[in-house]
XYZ file of C-alpha atoms in Angstrom:
514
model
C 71.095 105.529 72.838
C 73.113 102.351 72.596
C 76.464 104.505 73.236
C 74.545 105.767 76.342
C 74.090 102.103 77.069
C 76.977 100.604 76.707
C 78.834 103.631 78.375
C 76.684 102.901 82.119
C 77.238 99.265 81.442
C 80.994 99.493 81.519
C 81.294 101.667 84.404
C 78.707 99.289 86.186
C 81.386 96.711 85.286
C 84.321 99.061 86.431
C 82.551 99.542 90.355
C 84.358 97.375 92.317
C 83.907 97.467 96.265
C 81.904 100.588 96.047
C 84.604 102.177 94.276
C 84.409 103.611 90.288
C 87.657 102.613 89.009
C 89.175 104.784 86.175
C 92.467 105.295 84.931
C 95.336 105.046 87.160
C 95.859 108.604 89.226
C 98.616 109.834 89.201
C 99.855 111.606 93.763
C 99.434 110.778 97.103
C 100.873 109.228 99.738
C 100.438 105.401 100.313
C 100.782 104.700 104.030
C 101.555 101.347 105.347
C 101.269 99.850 108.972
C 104.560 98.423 109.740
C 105.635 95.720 111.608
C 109.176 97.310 113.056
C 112.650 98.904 112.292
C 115.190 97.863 109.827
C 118.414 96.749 110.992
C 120.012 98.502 108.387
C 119.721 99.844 104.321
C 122.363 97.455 103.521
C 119.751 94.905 101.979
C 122.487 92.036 101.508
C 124.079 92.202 104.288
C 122.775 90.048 106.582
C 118.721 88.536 107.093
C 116.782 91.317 108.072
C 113.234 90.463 107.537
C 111.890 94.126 108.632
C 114.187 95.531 105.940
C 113.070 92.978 103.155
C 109.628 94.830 103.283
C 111.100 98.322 102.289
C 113.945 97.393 100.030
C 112.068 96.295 97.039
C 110.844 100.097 96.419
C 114.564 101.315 97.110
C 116.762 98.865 94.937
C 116.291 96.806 92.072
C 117.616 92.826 91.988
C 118.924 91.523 88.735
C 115.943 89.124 87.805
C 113.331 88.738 90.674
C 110.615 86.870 92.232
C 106.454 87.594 91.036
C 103.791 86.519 93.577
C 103.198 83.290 92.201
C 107.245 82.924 92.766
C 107.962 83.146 88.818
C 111.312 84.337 87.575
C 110.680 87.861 86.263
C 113.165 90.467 84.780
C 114.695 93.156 86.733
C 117.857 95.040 86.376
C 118.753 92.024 83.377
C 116.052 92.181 80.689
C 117.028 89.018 79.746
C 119.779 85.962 80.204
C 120.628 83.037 78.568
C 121.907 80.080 79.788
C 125.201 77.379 78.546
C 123.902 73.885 77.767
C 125.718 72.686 80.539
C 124.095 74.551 83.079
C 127.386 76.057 83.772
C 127.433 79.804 82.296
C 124.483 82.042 82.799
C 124.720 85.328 80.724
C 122.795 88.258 81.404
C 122.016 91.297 79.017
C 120.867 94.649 81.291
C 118.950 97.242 80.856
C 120.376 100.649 79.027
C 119.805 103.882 80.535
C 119.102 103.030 84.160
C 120.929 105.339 86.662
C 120.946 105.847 90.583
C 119.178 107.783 92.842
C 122.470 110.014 92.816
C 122.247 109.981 88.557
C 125.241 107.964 87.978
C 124.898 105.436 85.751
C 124.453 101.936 86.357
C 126.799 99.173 84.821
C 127.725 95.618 84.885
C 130.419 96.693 87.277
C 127.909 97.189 89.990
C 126.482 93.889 89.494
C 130.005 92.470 89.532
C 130.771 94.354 92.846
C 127.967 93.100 94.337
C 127.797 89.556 93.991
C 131.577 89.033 94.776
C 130.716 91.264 97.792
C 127.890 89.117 99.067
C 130.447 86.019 98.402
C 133.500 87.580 99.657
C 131.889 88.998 102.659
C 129.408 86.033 103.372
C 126.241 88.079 103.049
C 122.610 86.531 103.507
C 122.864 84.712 100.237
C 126.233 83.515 100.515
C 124.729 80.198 100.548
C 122.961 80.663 97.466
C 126.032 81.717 95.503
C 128.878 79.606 96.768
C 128.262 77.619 93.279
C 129.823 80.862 91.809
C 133.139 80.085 90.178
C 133.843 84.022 88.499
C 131.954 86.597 87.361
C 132.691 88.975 84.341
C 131.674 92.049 82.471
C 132.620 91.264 79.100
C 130.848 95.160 78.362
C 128.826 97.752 80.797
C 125.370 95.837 80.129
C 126.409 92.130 80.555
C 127.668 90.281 83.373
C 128.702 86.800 82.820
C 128.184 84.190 85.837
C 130.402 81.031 85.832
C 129.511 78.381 88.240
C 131.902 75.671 89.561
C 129.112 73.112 88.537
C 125.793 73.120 87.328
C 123.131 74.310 89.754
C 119.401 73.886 88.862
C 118.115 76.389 91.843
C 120.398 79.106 90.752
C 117.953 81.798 89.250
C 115.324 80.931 91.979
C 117.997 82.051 94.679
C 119.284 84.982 92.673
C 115.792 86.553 92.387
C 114.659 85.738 96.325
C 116.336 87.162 99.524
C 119.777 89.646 99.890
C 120.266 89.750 96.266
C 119.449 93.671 95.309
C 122.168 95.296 93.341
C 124.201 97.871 95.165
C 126.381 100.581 94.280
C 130.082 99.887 93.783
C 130.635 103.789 93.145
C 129.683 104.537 97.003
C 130.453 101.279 98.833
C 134.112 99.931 97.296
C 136.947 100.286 99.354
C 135.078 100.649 102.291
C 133.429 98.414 105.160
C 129.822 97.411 104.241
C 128.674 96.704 107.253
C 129.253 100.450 108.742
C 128.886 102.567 105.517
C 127.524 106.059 105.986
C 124.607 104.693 103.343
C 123.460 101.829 104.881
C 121.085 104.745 107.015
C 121.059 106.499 103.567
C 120.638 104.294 100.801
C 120.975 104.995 97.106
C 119.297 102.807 95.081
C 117.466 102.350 91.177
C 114.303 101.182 92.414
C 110.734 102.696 92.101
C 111.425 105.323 95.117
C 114.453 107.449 96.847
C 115.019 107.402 100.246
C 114.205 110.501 102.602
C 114.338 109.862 105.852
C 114.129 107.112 108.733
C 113.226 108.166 112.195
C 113.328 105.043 114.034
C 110.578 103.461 115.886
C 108.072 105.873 114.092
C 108.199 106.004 110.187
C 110.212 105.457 106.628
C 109.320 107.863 104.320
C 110.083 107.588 100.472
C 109.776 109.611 97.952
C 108.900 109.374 94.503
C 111.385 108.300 91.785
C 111.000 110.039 88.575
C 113.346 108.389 86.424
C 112.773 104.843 87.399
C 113.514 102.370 84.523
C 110.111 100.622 84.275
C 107.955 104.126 84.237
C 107.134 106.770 86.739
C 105.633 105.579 89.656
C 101.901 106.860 90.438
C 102.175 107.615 94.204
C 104.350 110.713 95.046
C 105.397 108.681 98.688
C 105.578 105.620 100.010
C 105.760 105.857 103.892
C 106.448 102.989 106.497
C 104.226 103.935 109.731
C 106.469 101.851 112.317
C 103.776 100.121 115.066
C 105.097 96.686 116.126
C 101.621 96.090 118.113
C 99.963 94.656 115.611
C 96.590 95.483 117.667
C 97.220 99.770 117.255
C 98.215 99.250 113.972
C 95.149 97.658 113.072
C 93.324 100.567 114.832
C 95.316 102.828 112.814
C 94.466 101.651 109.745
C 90.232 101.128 110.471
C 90.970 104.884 111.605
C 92.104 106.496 108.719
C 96.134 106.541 109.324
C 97.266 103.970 106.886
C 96.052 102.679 104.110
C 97.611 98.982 103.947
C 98.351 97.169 107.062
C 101.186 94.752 106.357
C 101.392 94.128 110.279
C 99.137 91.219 110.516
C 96.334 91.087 112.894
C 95.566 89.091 114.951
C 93.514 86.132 112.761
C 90.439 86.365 114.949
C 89.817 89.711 112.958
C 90.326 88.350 109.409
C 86.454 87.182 109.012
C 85.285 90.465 110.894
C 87.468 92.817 108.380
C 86.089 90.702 105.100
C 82.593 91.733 106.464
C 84.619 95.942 107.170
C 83.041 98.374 104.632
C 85.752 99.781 102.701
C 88.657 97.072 102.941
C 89.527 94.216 101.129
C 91.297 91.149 102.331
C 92.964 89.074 99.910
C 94.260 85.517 101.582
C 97.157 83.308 99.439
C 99.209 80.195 100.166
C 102.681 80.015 100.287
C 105.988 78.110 100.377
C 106.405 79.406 104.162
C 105.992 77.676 107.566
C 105.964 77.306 111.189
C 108.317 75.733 112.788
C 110.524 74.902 116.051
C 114.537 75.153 115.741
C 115.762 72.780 118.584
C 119.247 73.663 119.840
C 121.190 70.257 119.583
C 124.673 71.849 121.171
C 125.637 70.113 124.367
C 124.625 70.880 127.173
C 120.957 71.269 126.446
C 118.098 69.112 126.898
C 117.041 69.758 123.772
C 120.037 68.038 121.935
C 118.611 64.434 124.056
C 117.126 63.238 120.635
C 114.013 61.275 123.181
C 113.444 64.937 124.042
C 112.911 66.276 120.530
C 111.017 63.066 119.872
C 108.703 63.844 122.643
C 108.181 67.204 122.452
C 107.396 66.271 118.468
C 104.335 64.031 120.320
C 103.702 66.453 122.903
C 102.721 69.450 120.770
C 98.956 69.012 119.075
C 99.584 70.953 115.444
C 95.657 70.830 114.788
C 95.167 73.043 118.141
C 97.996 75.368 117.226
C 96.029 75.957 113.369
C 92.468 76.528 115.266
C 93.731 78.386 118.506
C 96.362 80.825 116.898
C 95.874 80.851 113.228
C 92.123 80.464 113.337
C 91.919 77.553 110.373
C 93.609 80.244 107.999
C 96.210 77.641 107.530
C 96.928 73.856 108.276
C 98.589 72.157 110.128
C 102.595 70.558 108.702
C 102.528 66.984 107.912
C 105.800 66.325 106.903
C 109.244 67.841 106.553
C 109.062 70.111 103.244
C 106.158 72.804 101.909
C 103.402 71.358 99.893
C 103.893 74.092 98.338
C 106.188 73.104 96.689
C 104.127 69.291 96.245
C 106.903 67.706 93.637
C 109.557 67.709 96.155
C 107.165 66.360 99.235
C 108.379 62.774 100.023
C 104.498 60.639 100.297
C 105.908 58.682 103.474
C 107.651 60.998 105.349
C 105.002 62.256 108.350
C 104.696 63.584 111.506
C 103.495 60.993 113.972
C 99.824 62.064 115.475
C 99.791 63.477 118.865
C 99.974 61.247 121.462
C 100.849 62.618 125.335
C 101.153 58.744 126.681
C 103.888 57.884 124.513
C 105.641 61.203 124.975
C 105.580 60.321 128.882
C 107.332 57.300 128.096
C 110.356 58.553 126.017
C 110.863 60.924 129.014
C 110.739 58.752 131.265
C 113.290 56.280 128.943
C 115.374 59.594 129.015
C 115.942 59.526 132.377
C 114.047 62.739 133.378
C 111.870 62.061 136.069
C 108.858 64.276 137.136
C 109.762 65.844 140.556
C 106.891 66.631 143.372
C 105.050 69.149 141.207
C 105.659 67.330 138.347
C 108.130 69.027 136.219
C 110.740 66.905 134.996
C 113.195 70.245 133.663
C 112.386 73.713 132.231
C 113.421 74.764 128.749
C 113.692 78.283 127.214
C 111.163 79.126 124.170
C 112.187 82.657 121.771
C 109.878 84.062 119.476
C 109.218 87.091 117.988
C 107.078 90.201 119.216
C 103.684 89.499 117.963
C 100.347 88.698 119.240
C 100.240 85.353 116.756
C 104.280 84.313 117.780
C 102.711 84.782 121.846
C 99.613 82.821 121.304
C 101.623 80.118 119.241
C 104.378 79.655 122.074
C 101.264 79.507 124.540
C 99.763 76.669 122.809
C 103.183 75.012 123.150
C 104.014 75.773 126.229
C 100.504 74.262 127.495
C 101.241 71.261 125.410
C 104.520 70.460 126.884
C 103.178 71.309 130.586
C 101.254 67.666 130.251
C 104.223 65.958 129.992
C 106.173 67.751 132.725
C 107.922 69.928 130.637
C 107.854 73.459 132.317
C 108.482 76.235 129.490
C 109.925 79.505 130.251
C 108.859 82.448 127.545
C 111.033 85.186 125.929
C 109.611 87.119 123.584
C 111.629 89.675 121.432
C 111.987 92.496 118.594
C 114.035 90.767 115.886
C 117.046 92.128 116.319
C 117.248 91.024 119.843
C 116.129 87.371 118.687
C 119.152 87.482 116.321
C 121.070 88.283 118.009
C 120.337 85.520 120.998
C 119.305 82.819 119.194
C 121.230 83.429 115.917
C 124.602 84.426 117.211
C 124.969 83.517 120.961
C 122.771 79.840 120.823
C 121.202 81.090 123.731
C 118.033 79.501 123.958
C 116.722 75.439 124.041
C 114.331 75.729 121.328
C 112.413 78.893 119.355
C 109.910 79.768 116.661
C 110.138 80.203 113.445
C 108.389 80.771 109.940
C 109.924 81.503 106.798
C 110.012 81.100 102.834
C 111.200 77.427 101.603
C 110.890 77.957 97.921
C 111.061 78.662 94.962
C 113.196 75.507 95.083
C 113.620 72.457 97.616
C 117.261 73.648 97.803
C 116.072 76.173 100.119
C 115.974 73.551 103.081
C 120.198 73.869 102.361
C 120.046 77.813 104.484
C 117.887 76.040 107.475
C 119.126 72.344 107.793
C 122.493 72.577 106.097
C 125.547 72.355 107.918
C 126.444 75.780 106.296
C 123.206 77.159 106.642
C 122.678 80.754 107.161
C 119.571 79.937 108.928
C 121.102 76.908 110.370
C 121.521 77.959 113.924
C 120.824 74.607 115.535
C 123.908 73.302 115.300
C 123.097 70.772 113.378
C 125.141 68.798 110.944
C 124.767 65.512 108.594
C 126.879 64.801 105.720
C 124.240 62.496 104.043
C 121.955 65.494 104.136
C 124.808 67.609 103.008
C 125.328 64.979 99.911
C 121.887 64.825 99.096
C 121.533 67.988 98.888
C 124.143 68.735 96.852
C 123.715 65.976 94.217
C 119.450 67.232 94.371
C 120.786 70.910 92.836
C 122.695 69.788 89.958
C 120.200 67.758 87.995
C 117.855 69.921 86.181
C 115.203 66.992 85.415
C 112.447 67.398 88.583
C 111.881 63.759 88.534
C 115.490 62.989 89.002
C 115.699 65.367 91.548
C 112.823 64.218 93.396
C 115.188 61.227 95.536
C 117.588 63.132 96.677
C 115.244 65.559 98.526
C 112.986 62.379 99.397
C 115.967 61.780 101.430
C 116.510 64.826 103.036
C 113.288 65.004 105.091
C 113.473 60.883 106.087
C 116.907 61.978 107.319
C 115.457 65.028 109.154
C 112.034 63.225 110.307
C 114.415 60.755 112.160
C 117.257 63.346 113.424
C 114.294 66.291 114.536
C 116.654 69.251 113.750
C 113.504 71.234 113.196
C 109.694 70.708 114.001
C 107.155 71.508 111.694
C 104.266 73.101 112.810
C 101.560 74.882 110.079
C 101.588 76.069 107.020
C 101.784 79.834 106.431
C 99.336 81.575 104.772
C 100.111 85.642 103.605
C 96.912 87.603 104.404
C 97.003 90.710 102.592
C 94.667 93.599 104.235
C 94.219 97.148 102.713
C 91.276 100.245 101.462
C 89.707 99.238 98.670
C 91.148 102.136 97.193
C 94.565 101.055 97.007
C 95.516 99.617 93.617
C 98.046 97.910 91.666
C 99.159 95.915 94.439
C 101.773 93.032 93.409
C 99.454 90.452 94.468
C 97.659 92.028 91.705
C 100.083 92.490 88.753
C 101.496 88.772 88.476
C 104.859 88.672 86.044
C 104.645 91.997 85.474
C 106.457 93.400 89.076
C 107.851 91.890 92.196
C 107.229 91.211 95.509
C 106.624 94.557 97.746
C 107.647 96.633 94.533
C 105.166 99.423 94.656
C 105.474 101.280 91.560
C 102.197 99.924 90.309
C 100.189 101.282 93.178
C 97.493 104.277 92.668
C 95.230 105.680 95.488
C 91.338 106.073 93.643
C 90.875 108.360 97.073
């Protein structure tokens, strides 16, 4: 009788959202609701957001990022490094091959991190402290740095950092390989096909270092609306829906039968690039500092993001709150006083009260349309007239990130694990740095902040850094980002679920209970 008992009670204790939980199951296909295309396989070639979503389940990083941004083992089970912060050794894993079943060795690491350096891939920035690397045997790779660098595993487990291999891309031109539209990875799943503008599919990898994965496929159900793919997923055709609706939904889908919505912080933001190249009115420091008054950041966090979220104060993530200089802030709104700094300008309101127009880019989504709405209302009041261009990524890249066509355009994006992130977006050799921007003091402060490994000591230099930027408006902030994670409440294993034990997006973990 009291095995009876304590039998119901633990599966009373194991019913979670109407579901009886039980051993992982082993099949099916987990379908996700995706925001858009790739711009390629070739996951360190250059920033492709779109991609970052699919290429954790296809290749495997060296050490990589957990939810909570902790430094977990990858490819290297472990690493060690020099006293001086100068030599970082890592020891890989035996036995791991390829999708193709060639082996993988140190070599491939070495390949690929001179390749990223060599070739100035997405984290170029984050490995021009590389002096030489070396394989001293096939499972270690030794990295020498010119000087020491206290971000340096942070930045080698975030973003274009996944191992590639040297057997099918050396010799040739990375950029147009045959396998950047069909990659070959060691991750958790192989690639099978990509029809573009309609699905990814994956399929299951069976001799994936950490274990067999659970789910037989993995498929990416391209739908940049984020509207249809929400009806897609309340109708049965996809089971997580990592487009993001529109926020007005969030409180109505906690309440959804069925579906779980998990909500976490993160190091990311909104923000406003300005473009500061001459020419534009928008490199007029009174117009930055006006449009900085102009904008209301408390309507932007209740209009678009529906109070999931809160409004930027200063110049760097709380987050991230050791790095946060106390008495650096964004001034309050205040329309008057952005009149005046027009007017001191020397732009004048015409008849119908526009003093110029200025271009705004964002992406295509219903929250990037409704945020540049907000703004361009804002600026209306002070005779700003705002012209909207909305795009797919690619198309934003490439006018905003390689032609500087624009006056100003929206951001987000990841500014941890360390402060030396703000290096990619307001360094002069930023990859993200597409302002045209550039201040040596920020460039010195910056570069003195990354080589002390004591956080207190550190603490001035980035202090510095956002004074410098509150007073030279390079970038606006606007709200804090936070991830909202919707999906069936039989989908399991989730990384937001299994903290230090997998990374971001890797889906090896995940079992269907359907």
């Amino acid at each position: 009788m009291l095995r009876k008992s304590f039998f119901v009670l633990v599966m009373v204790l194991f019913v979670w959202s109407g579901v009886v939980l039980s051993a992982p199951r082993t099949g099916g296909t987990f379908v996700i609701a995706y925001e858009g295309n790739p711009i390629s396989f070739n996951p360190d070639w250059k920033t492709d957001d779109m991609g970052a979503g699919i290429y954790p389940n296809i290749f495997s990083k060296l050490i990589t990022l957990d939810v909570n941004y902790n430094v977990i083992p990858d490819l290297a089970e472990s690493w060690d490094v020099s006293k001086d912060g100068k030599v970082y050794t890592f020891h890989l894993r035996k036995g791991v091959k390829w999708h193709d079943g060639i082996p993988f060795t140190s070599a491939d690491v070495k390949w690929t991190f001179d390749k990223i350096i060599s070739a100035k891939g997405s984290a170029y920035n984050n490995l021009e402290k590389v002096k030489e690397i070396t394989c001293p045997d096939d499972y270690t790779v030794v990295m020498k740095l010119k000087e020491p660098y206290a971000p340096f595993l942070g930045f080698l487990a975030w973003y274009g950092t996944y191992v590639m291999p040297k057997h099918l891309y050396a010799g040739t031109d990375w950029g147009t390989n045959p396998h950047n539209q069909n990659p070959v990875g060691t991750g958790p799943f192989k690639f099978v096909e990509w029809v573009k503008g309609d699905h990814v599919t994956l399929k299951r990898n069976d001799n994936y270092w950490a274990g067999k994965p659970y789910l037989d496929k993995v498929v990416y159900k391209i739908i940049p609306d984020s509207n249809t793919a929400m009806q897609a997923f309340l109708n049965g055709e996809a089971d997580y829906d990592e487009n993001r609706p529109g926020l007005p939904l969030i409180p109505v889908l906690q309440k959804t039968p069925g579906v779980r919505v998990i909500i976490i912080p993160s190091p990311s933001r909104y923000y406003i690039s300005f473009n500061l190249r001459k020419g534009r009115k928008t490199s007029v420091l009174l117009v930055r500092q006006a449009i900085e008054l102009a904008i209301d950041r408390n309507e932007i966090v209740k209009k678009v993001l529906k109070n999931f979220g809160k409004a930027a104060t200063g110049f760097y993530t709380p987050a991230i709150p050791w790095a946060c200089a106390p008495d650096v802030k964004l001034p309050a709104m205040n329309v008057e006083k952005a009149n005046e700094l027009l007017d001191k300008a020397g732009y004048k309101k015409d008849a119908k009260g526009i003093r110029f127009n200025l271009d705004l880019l964002y992406f295509q989504e219903s929250d990037w349309a409704d945020m540049a709405a907000v703004v361009k209302e804002n600026l209306a009041k002070v005779g700003i007239k705002v012209n909207l261009g909305e795009y797919e990524i690619a198309t934003w890249i490439d006018k905003v990130v390689k032609a500087h066509n624009f006056d100003f355009a929206l951001l987000d994006g990841f500014q941890g694990p360390d402060p030396d992130n703000l290096r990619l977006r307001v360094g002069t050799h930023g990859t993200l740095q597409f302002m045209g921007y550039s201040n040596s003091e920020v460039d010195e402060a910056l570069d003195k902040g990354s080589q002390i490994a004591d956080i207190q000591k550190r603490k001035p230099y980035y202090y510095k850094v956002e004074r410098l930027l509150a007073r030279d408006l390079p970038i606006l902030p606007l709200a804090e980002v936070v991830y909202v994670h919707i999906f069936k409440n039989y989908v399991h294993g989730l990384p937001i679920e299994e903290p230090g034990k997998v990374g971001t997006g890797n889906y090896y973990l995940v079992w269907l209970s359907k």
